[in-house]
Coordinates of C-alpha atoms in Angstrom, one line a residue:
X1 CA -26.5 13.1 33.3
X2 CA -29.8 13.0 31.5
X3 CA -28.6 10.3 29.2
X4 CA -25.8 12.5 27.8
X5 CA -22.8 10.3 28.1
X6 CA -24.7 7.1 27.6
X7 CA -25.9 8.5 24.3
X8 CA -22.4 9.5 23.3
X9 CA -21.1 6.1 24.2
X10 CA -23.8 4.5 22.1
X11 CA -23.0 6.8 19.2
X12 CA -19.2 6.0 19.3
X13 CA -19.8 2.3 19.5
X14 CA -22.2 2.3 16.6
X15 CA -19.7 4.2 14.4
X16 CA -16.5 2.4 15.1
X17 CA -14.9 -0.9 16.2
X18 CA -13.2 -0.1 19.4
X19 CA -11.3 -2.3 21.8
X20 CA -12.7 -2.3 25.3
X21 CA -9.6 -0.5 26.7
X22 CA -9.7 2.2 24.0
X23 CA -13.5 2.7 24.6
X24 CA -12.9 3.0 28.3
X25 CA -10.2 5.6 27.6
X26 CA -12.5 7.6 25.4
X27 CA -15.2 7.6 28.1
X28 CA -12.7 8.7 30.7
X29 CA -11.8 11.7 28.6
X30 CA -15.5 12.5 28.0
X31 CA -16.3 12.6 31.7
X32 CA -13.5 15.1 32.1
X33 CA -14.9 17.5 29.5
X34 CA -18.7 16.9 29.6
X35 CA -20.8 18.2 32.5
X36 CA -24.4 17.2 33.3
X37 CA -27.2 19.5 32.2
X38 CA -28.3 21.6 35.3
X39 CA -31.7 20.7 36.7
X40 CA -34.0 21.3 39.7
X41 CA -33.9 18.7 42.5
X42 CA -37.7 18.6 42.5
X43 CA -40.4 19.4 39.8
X44 CA -42.1 22.8 40.1
X45 CA -45.9 23.0 40.8
X46 CA -47.7 24.5 37.8
X47 CA -51.5 25.1 37.6
X48 CA -53.1 22.6 35.2
X49 CA -55.4 25.2 33.7
X50 CA -52.6 27.5 32.5
X51 CA -50.5 24.6 31.3
X52 CA -53.4 23.3 29.2
X53 CA -54.0 26.8 27.9
X54 CA -50.4 27.1 26.7
X55 CA -50.5 23.8 24.9
X56 CA -53.9 24.5 23.3
X57 CA -52.9 27.9 21.8
X58 CA -49.7 26.6 20.2
X59 CA -51.1 25.5 16.9
X60 CA -52.6 28.9 16.5
X61 CA -49.2 30.5 17.1
X62 CA -47.7 28.1 14.5
X63 CA -50.3 29.4 12.0
X64 CA -49.7 33.0 13.0
X65 CA -45.9 32.8 12.5
X66 CA -46.4 31.1 9.1
X67 CA -49.0 33.7 7.9
X68 CA -46.7 36.5 9.0
X69 CA -43.8 35.0 7.1
X70 CA -45.9 35.1 3.9
X71 CA -47.0 38.7 4.4
X72 CA -44.2 40.8 2.9
X73 CA -46.2 44.1 3.3
X74 CA -46.8 43.4 7.0
X75 CA -43.1 42.6 7.7
X76 CA -42.1 45.8 5.8
X77 CA -44.5 47.9 7.8
X78 CA -43.7 46.3 11.1
X79 CA -39.9 46.5 10.8
X80 CA -39.5 49.8 9.0
X81 CA -38.4 51.8 12.0
X82 CA -36.3 48.9 13.4
X83 CA -34.2 48.2 10.3
X84 CA -33.4 51.9 10.1
X85 CA -31.4 51.7 13.3
X86 CA -30.6 48.1 14.0
X87 CA -27.9 46.9 11.7
X88 CA -28.4 43.1 12.4
X89 CA -32.1 43.1 11.7
X90 CA -31.4 45.3 8.6
X91 CA -29.0 42.7 7.2
X92 CA -31.5 39.9 7.7
X93 CA -34.2 42.1 6.1
X94 CA -31.9 42.8 3.1
X95 CA -31.6 39.0 2.5
X96 CA -35.4 38.8 2.8
X97 CA -35.9 41.5 0.1
X98 CA -33.4 39.8 -2.2
X99 CA -35.3 36.4 -1.9
X100 CA -38.6 38.2 -2.7
X101 CA -37.0 39.9 -5.7
X102 CA -35.6 36.6 -7.1
X103 CA -38.6 34.5 -6.1
X104 CA -38.6 31.7 -3.5
X105 CA -36.9 28.6 -4.7
X106 CA -38.8 26.3 -2.4
X107 CA -42.5 26.0 -1.6
X108 CA -41.9 23.7 1.4
X109 CA -41.8 25.6 4.7
X110 CA -40.7 24.0 7.9
X111 CA -41.3 25.7 11.3
X112 CA -39.9 24.6 14.6
X113 CA -40.7 27.2 17.2
X114 CA -41.1 27.6 21.0
X115 CA -43.4 30.0 22.7
X116 CA -42.2 31.1 26.2
X117 CA -44.5 32.1 29.0
X118 CA -44.5 33.1 32.7
X119 CA -47.4 33.1 35.1
X120 CA -48.4 36.6 36.1
X121 CA -49.8 36.6 39.6
X122 CA -50.6 39.8 41.5
X123 CA -51.9 39.8 45.1
X124 CA -55.1 37.6 45.5
X125 CA -55.3 37.2 41.7
X126 CA -55.6 33.9 39.7
X127 CA -52.3 33.3 37.8
X128 CA -52.6 34.2 34.2
X129 CA -50.4 33.0 31.3
X130 CA -48.4 35.8 29.7
X131 CA -46.1 35.3 26.7
X132 CA -42.5 36.4 27.0
X133 CA -41.5 35.8 23.4
X134 CA -41.8 33.3 20.5
X135 CA -38.5 31.8 19.2
X136 CA -38.7 31.0 15.5
X137 CA -35.0 30.1 15.1
X138 CA -32.8 27.7 17.1
X139 CA -35.5 26.9 19.7
X140 CA -33.5 24.8 22.0
X141 CA -33.9 22.1 24.7
X142 CA -36.4 20.0 22.9
X143 CA -33.8 17.2 23.2
X144 CA -32.8 17.5 26.9
X145 CA -36.3 18.2 28.0
X146 CA -37.3 14.8 26.6
X147 CA -35.1 13.2 29.2
X148 CA -35.9 15.2 32.3
X149 CA -39.2 13.4 33.2
X150 CA -37.4 10.2 34.1
X151 CA -34.9 12.2 36.2
X152 CA -37.7 13.7 38.4
X153 CA -39.7 10.4 38.5
X154 CA -36.6 8.7 39.9
X155 CA -35.9 11.5 42.5
X156 CA -39.5 11.5 43.7
X157 CA -39.5 7.7 44.1
X158 CA -36.3 7.9 46.1
X159 CA -37.9 10.6 48.3
X160 CA -40.9 8.3 48.9
X161 CA -43.2 10.4 46.8
X162 CA -44.6 7.7 44.6
X163 CA -47.9 9.4 43.9
X164 CA -46.2 12.6 42.8
X165 CA -43.8 10.6 40.6
X166 CA -46.7 9.2 38.7
X167 CA -47.9 12.7 38.0
X168 CA -44.8 13.7 36.0
X169 CA -45.9 14.1 32.4
X170 CA -44.5 12.2 29.5
X171 CA -42.7 14.7 27.2
X172 CA -40.8 14.0 24.0
X173 CA -40.3 17.2 22.0
X174 CA -37.3 15.7 20.3
X175 CA -39.5 13.1 18.5
X176 CA -42.0 15.7 17.5
X177 CA -39.4 18.1 16.1
X178 CA -37.7 15.3 14.2
X179 CA -41.0 14.2 12.8
X180 CA -41.6 17.6 11.2
X181 CA -38.0 17.7 9.9
X182 CA -38.5 14.2 8.4
X183 CA -41.7 15.2 6.7
X184 CA -40.0 18.2 5.1
X185 CA -37.2 15.9 4.0
X186 CA -39.7 13.4 2.6
X187 CA -41.5 16.2 0.6
X188 CA -38.2 17.4 -0.8
X189 CA -38.1 14.1 -2.6
X190 CA -34.5 12.8 -2.7
X191 CA -33.6 9.8 -0.6
X192 CA -29.9 10.6 -1.1
X193 CA -30.2 14.2 0.2
X194 CA -29.2 14.9 3.8
X195 CA -30.5 17.0 6.7
X196 CA -27.9 19.6 7.8
X197 CA -27.8 20.9 11.4
X198 CA -26.3 24.4 11.0
X199 CA -24.2 25.0 14.1
X200 CA -21.6 27.1 15.8
X201 CA -17.9 26.3 15.8
X202 CA -18.0 25.4 19.5
X203 CA -21.2 23.8 20.8
X204 CA -21.9 23.9 24.5
X205 CA -25.4 22.5 23.9
X206 CA -24.6 19.8 21.4
X207 CA -26.3 16.9 23.2
X208 CA -29.6 18.7 23.1
X209 CA -29.3 18.6 19.3
X210 CA -28.1 15.0 19.3
X211 CA -31.4 13.7 20.6
X212 CA -33.2 15.2 17.6
X213 CA -30.5 13.9 15.3
X214 CA -30.9 10.4 16.6
X215 CA -34.6 10.5 15.9
X216 CA -33.8 11.2 12.3
X217 CA -31.2 8.5 12.1
X218 CA -33.9 6.1 13.3
X219 CA -35.8 7.0 10.1
X220 CA -32.6 6.3 8.0
X221 CA -32.2 10.0 7.3
X222 CA -28.6 11.0 7.0
X223 CA -27.6 14.0 9.2
X224 CA -24.5 16.2 8.8
X225 CA -23.3 19.2 10.7
X226 CA -22.4 22.5 9.0
X227 CA -20.9 25.8 9.9
X228 CA -20.7 29.1 8.1
X229 CA -17.2 28.3 7.0
X230 CA -18.2 24.9 5.5
X231 CA -21.0 26.5 3.5
X232 CA -18.8 29.4 2.2
X233 CA -15.9 27.2 1.3
X234 CA -17.6 24.0 0.0
X235 CA -21.2 25.1 -0.8
X236 CA -22.7 25.6 -4.2
X237 CA -25.9 25.7 -6.1
X238 CA -26.6 23.8 -9.3
X239 CA -28.7 25.1 -12.2
X240 CA -31.8 24.0 -10.3
X241 CA -30.6 25.8 -7.1
X242 CA -30.1 22.6 -5.3
X243 CA -27.7 23.1 -2.4
X244 CA -24.5 21.0 -2.3
X245 CA -21.9 21.0 0.4
X246 CA -18.8 18.8 -0.1
X247 CA -20.7 17.0 -2.8
X248 CA -23.7 16.2 -0.5
X249 CA -27.1 17.4 -1.6
X250 CA -28.9 19.2 1.3
X251 CA -32.6 18.7 1.6
X252 CA -33.1 20.6 4.9
X253 CA -31.0 23.2 6.7
X254 CA -32.0 23.2 10.4
X255 CA -30.6 26.4 11.9
X256 CA -29.1 26.1 15.4
X257 CA -26.9 29.1 14.7
X258 CA -27.3 32.5 13.0
X259 CA -29.6 34.2 15.4
X260 CA -27.1 36.7 17.0
X261 CA -24.9 39.3 15.5
X262 CA -21.8 37.6 17.0
X263 CA -22.6 34.5 14.9
X264 CA -21.7 36.4 11.7
X265 CA -18.0 36.8 12.1
X266 CA -17.3 38.1 8.6
X267 CA -18.9 39.0 5.2
X268 CA -18.3 35.3 4.3
X269 CA -20.9 34.4 7.0
X270 CA -23.5 36.6 5.4
X271 CA -22.7 35.3 2.0
X272 CA -23.2 31.7 3.3
X273 CA -26.6 32.6 4.8
X274 CA -27.6 34.2 1.5
X275 CA -26.5 31.1 -0.5
X276 CA -28.6 28.8 1.7
X277 CA -31.6 31.1 1.5
X278 CA -31.4 31.2 -2.3
X279 CA -31.2 27.4 -2.5
X280 CA -34.0 24.8 -3.0
X281 CA -33.2 23.3 0.5
X282 CA -35.9 23.6 3.0
X283 CA -34.8 26.2 5.6
X284 CA -35.8 26.0 9.2
X285 CA -36.5 28.8 9.6
X286 CA -36.4 30.6 6.2
X287 CA -35.5 34.2 6.4
X288 CA -39.0 35.6 6.5
X289 CA -39.9 33.2 9.4
X290 CA -36.8 34.3 11.2
X291 CA -38.0 37.9 10.9
X292 CA -41.4 36.9 12.1
X293 CA -39.9 36.1 15.5
X294 CA -38.5 39.6 16.2
X295 CA -39.5 41.5 19.2
X296 CA -40.8 44.4 17.1
X297 CA -43.2 42.1 15.3
X298 CA -44.3 40.8 18.7
X299 CA -45.1 44.3 19.8
X300 CA -47.0 45.2 16.6
X301 CA -49.1 42.1 16.9
X302 CA -50.4 43.4 20.2
X303 CA -52.0 46.5 18.5
X304 CA -55.8 46.4 18.2
X305 CA -57.0 44.8 15.1
X306 CA -53.7 43.3 13.9
X307 CA -54.4 39.7 14.8
X308 CA -57.6 39.9 12.9
X309 CA -55.5 40.5 9.8
X310 CA -54.2 37.0 10.0
X311 CA -57.4 35.3 11.4
X312 CA -60.2 37.2 9.7
X313 CA -62.8 34.5 10.3
X314 CA -61.5 32.9 13.5
X315 CA -62.4 35.1 16.5
X316 CA -61.8 32.2 18.9
X317 CA -58.1 31.9 17.7
X318 CA -57.7 35.7 18.1
X319 CA -59.1 35.5 21.6
X320 CA -56.9 32.6 22.6
X321 CA -53.7 34.3 21.3
X322 CA -54.6 37.8 22.6
X323 CA -55.3 36.4 26.1
X324 CA -51.5 35.5 26.4
X325 CA -50.3 39.0 25.5
X326 CA -48.6 41.1 28.1
X327 CA -48.6 44.9 27.7
X328 CA -46.4 45.8 24.8
X329 CA -45.5 49.3 23.8
X330 CA -43.8 51.0 20.8
X331 CA -40.8 53.3 21.1
X332 CA -41.2 54.6 17.5
X333 CA -40.7 58.3 17.0
X334 CA -43.9 60.3 17.6
X335 CA -46.5 61.0 20.3
X336 CA -47.1 57.3 21.0
X337 CA -43.4 56.5 21.4
X338 CA -42.9 59.6 23.5
X339 CA -45.7 58.5 25.8
X340 CA -44.0 55.1 26.2
X341 CA -40.6 56.8 27.1
X342 CA -42.3 58.9 29.8
X343 CA -44.2 56.0 31.2
X344 CA -41.0 53.9 31.5
X345 CA -38.9 56.7 33.0
X346 CA -41.6 57.4 35.6
X347 CA -41.9 53.7 36.8
X348 CA -39.0 51.6 35.3
X349 CA -39.7 48.8 37.9
X350 CA -42.9 48.1 36.0
X351 CA -41.3 47.2 32.7
X352 CA -38.7 45.3 30.7
X353 CA -36.8 47.0 27.8
X354 CA -36.1 44.6 25.0
X355 CA -33.7 44.9 22.1
X356 CA -34.1 42.8 18.9
X357 CA -31.9 40.0 20.1
X358 CA -32.2 36.3 20.9
X359 CA -30.3 34.0 23.1
X360 CA -31.1 35.3 26.6
X361 CA -29.3 37.9 28.7
X362 CA -30.2 40.9 26.5
X363 CA -33.1 42.5 28.3
X364 CA -32.8 45.6 30.4
X365 CA -34.4 46.1 33.8
X366 CA -34.9 48.7 36.6
X367 CA -32.7 51.7 36.8
X368 CA -30.8 50.6 33.7
X369 CA -34.0 51.3 31.7
X370 CA -33.7 54.9 32.7
X371 CA -30.0 55.0 31.8
X372 CA -30.6 53.6 28.3
X373 CA -33.7 55.7 27.5
X374 CA -32.2 58.9 28.8
X375 CA -29.4 58.4 26.2
X376 CA -31.7 57.6 23.3
X377 CA -35.1 59.2 24.0
X378 CA -34.6 62.0 21.5
X379 CA -33.0 59.7 18.9
X380 CA -34.3 57.2 16.4
X381 CA -32.0 54.7 18.2
X382 CA -34.8 54.1 20.7
X383 CA -36.8 52.3 17.9
X384 CA -34.3 49.4 18.2
X385 CA -36.2 48.5 21.4
X386 CA -39.7 47.7 22.6
X387 CA -41.1 48.1 26.1
X388 CA -43.1 45.3 27.8
X389 CA -44.9 45.0 31.1
X390 CA -42.9 43.2 33.7
X391 CA -44.5 39.9 34.6
X392 CA -44.8 38.9 38.3
X393 CA -44.7 35.2 39.0
X394 CA -44.9 33.7 42.5
X395 CA -41.5 32.3 43.7
X396 CA -41.3 28.7 44.6
X397 CA -38.6 27.2 46.9
X398 CA -36.3 24.6 45.2
X399 CA -32.8 23.4 44.9
X400 CA -30.9 24.1 41.7
X401 CA -28.5 21.3 40.8
X402 CA -25.5 22.8 38.9
X403 CA -22.0 21.5 38.6
X404 CA -19.6 23.4 40.9
X405 CA -22.4 25.2 42.7
X406 CA -23.2 24.7 46.4
X407 CA -26.4 22.9 47.1
X408 CA -28.8 25.4 48.8
X409 CA -32.5 26.1 48.7
X410 CA -33.5 29.2 46.7
X411 CA -36.5 31.3 45.8
X412 CA -37.1 30.3 42.2
X413 CA -39.0 31.6 39.2
X414 CA -40.0 29.4 36.2
X415 CA -40.6 29.9 32.5
X416 CA -42.8 27.5 30.5
X417 CA -41.9 26.9 26.9
X418 CA -44.2 25.1 24.4
X419 CA -42.8 23.6 21.2
X420 CA -44.6 23.9 17.9
X421 CA -43.9 22.2 14.6
X422 CA -45.5 22.7 11.2
X423 CA -44.8 21.9 7.6
X424 CA -46.5 23.7 4.7
X425 CA -46.2 22.9 1.0
X426 CA -47.5 25.7 -1.2
X427 CA -50.8 26.8 0.3
X428 CA -51.5 23.5 2.1
X429 CA -50.6 23.0 5.8
X430 CA -49.3 19.4 5.8
X431 CA -48.8 19.2 9.6
X432 CA -49.4 21.6 12.5
X433 CA -48.7 20.3 16.0
X434 CA -47.8 21.1 19.6
X435 CA -45.0 18.6 20.2
X436 CA -44.0 19.1 23.8
X437 CA -43.0 21.5 26.6
X438 CA -40.0 22.8 28.5
X439 CA -39.8 24.2 32.0
X440 CA -36.8 26.3 33.0
X441 CA -36.3 27.6 36.5
X442 CA -33.8 30.1 37.9
X443 CA -33.1 31.8 41.2
X444 CA -35.3 34.9 41.7
X445 CA -32.1 37.0 42.1
X446 CA -31.6 36.8 38.3
X447 CA -33.7 39.0 36.1
X448 CA -32.8 37.4 32.8
X449 CA -30.9 34.5 31.2
X450 CA -31.6 30.9 30.2
X451 CA -30.0 27.6 30.6
X452 CA -27.4 28.2 27.9
X453 CA -26.5 31.5 29.6
X454 CA -25.7 29.6 32.8
X455 CA -28.6 31.1 34.8
X456 CA -31.6 28.8 34.5
X457 CA -31.8 25.0 34.9
X458 CA -34.1 22.3 33.4
X459 CA -37.3 21.4 35.3
X460 CA -40.6 19.6 35.0
X461 CA -44.1 20.8 35.7
X462 CA -46.0 19.0 38.5
X463 CA -49.6 19.9 37.6
X464 CA -52.1 20.7 40.3

């Protein structure tokens, strides 16, 4: 179970004095309601060259996201057409504008992101690394992916594959993510202040978060969990804009919620988000970094000359980033957007239609692209989407281990994620790291969807 229940048991025993019988009863209940994280039976072969490429470019992506978040004019230009038709992005942008008007209350910036890739391989071609997206909010599975190497090492040893088991890479994103959070907390400058994990009411992926939380507890950093309701009802700012919730001063707000429209169930949710953004607490991400991760920004970055705006004297960084771009096309009103619509309608199998949404399961493929574009092609509603070239990875045979599913071999496709962490104070980048990786694998019959969506499973790369 990737350490899930053992970690929970340890947490319970640390926090309370339980009799052995009561402790056994608690664990019995836990095993009834907690399932193991799904995973592949065997690790998936990944070319060493493209894996190294993904890790090497991550610090440049960290820098890029941070520079975008500081460039209000660029965000305004890039998102102008989107916020005119996409209510959710418009609400986020309204908060961004208010913070700019009032002035930022905190000069410390904490970024924890994950850049996701697939290997594009056409007939007889060398596989090339192509970015799917970059997640600047709630980039998940840094915790559970820290546990999967031991799972596959054990399985390979049991299968008599000792040499292969020794090739499974060490991987501990949880420690790296926590290290950046701890640095932001330290720079905030109050030992009594807490780190708040901002979460949903019901957490299906809570143990992924717990591994990061435990790394903070090891550093004697107090961690609490907050929801929109908690902040709205018990949150306040003092005269110095320090954020207090239930009397606790919050040094860092780590968002694991707030990235989808459904997360905001009322105006109170939006009021709570604004309160946190206005505060002195370090936000991960702050509102401008959240916007930097939108699909529209991703598409605009692929235009000629745009990367040079952020790396004017670093042609090598520009080259490394641009090499990972797939074809990205605008659907803005005008000749260029009209050309994109015609191109997609003529050959929808070549593309993916993407809305400005996170969380997996939102992309549109095949004949559905035609259905959507036929409805909106003459309307500004089409600017809520971008079009991207469809990536063609080579399937690999594997078993997907998921509770309640029959064990059968499947044709599988994998997606490689790379975790980045950075902390900036004022103009000084304090830390900028690549802190680990994530491999997710799914059956080739599924076009979209991640682990949390119940489609993909956790995996490990076996480099060759």
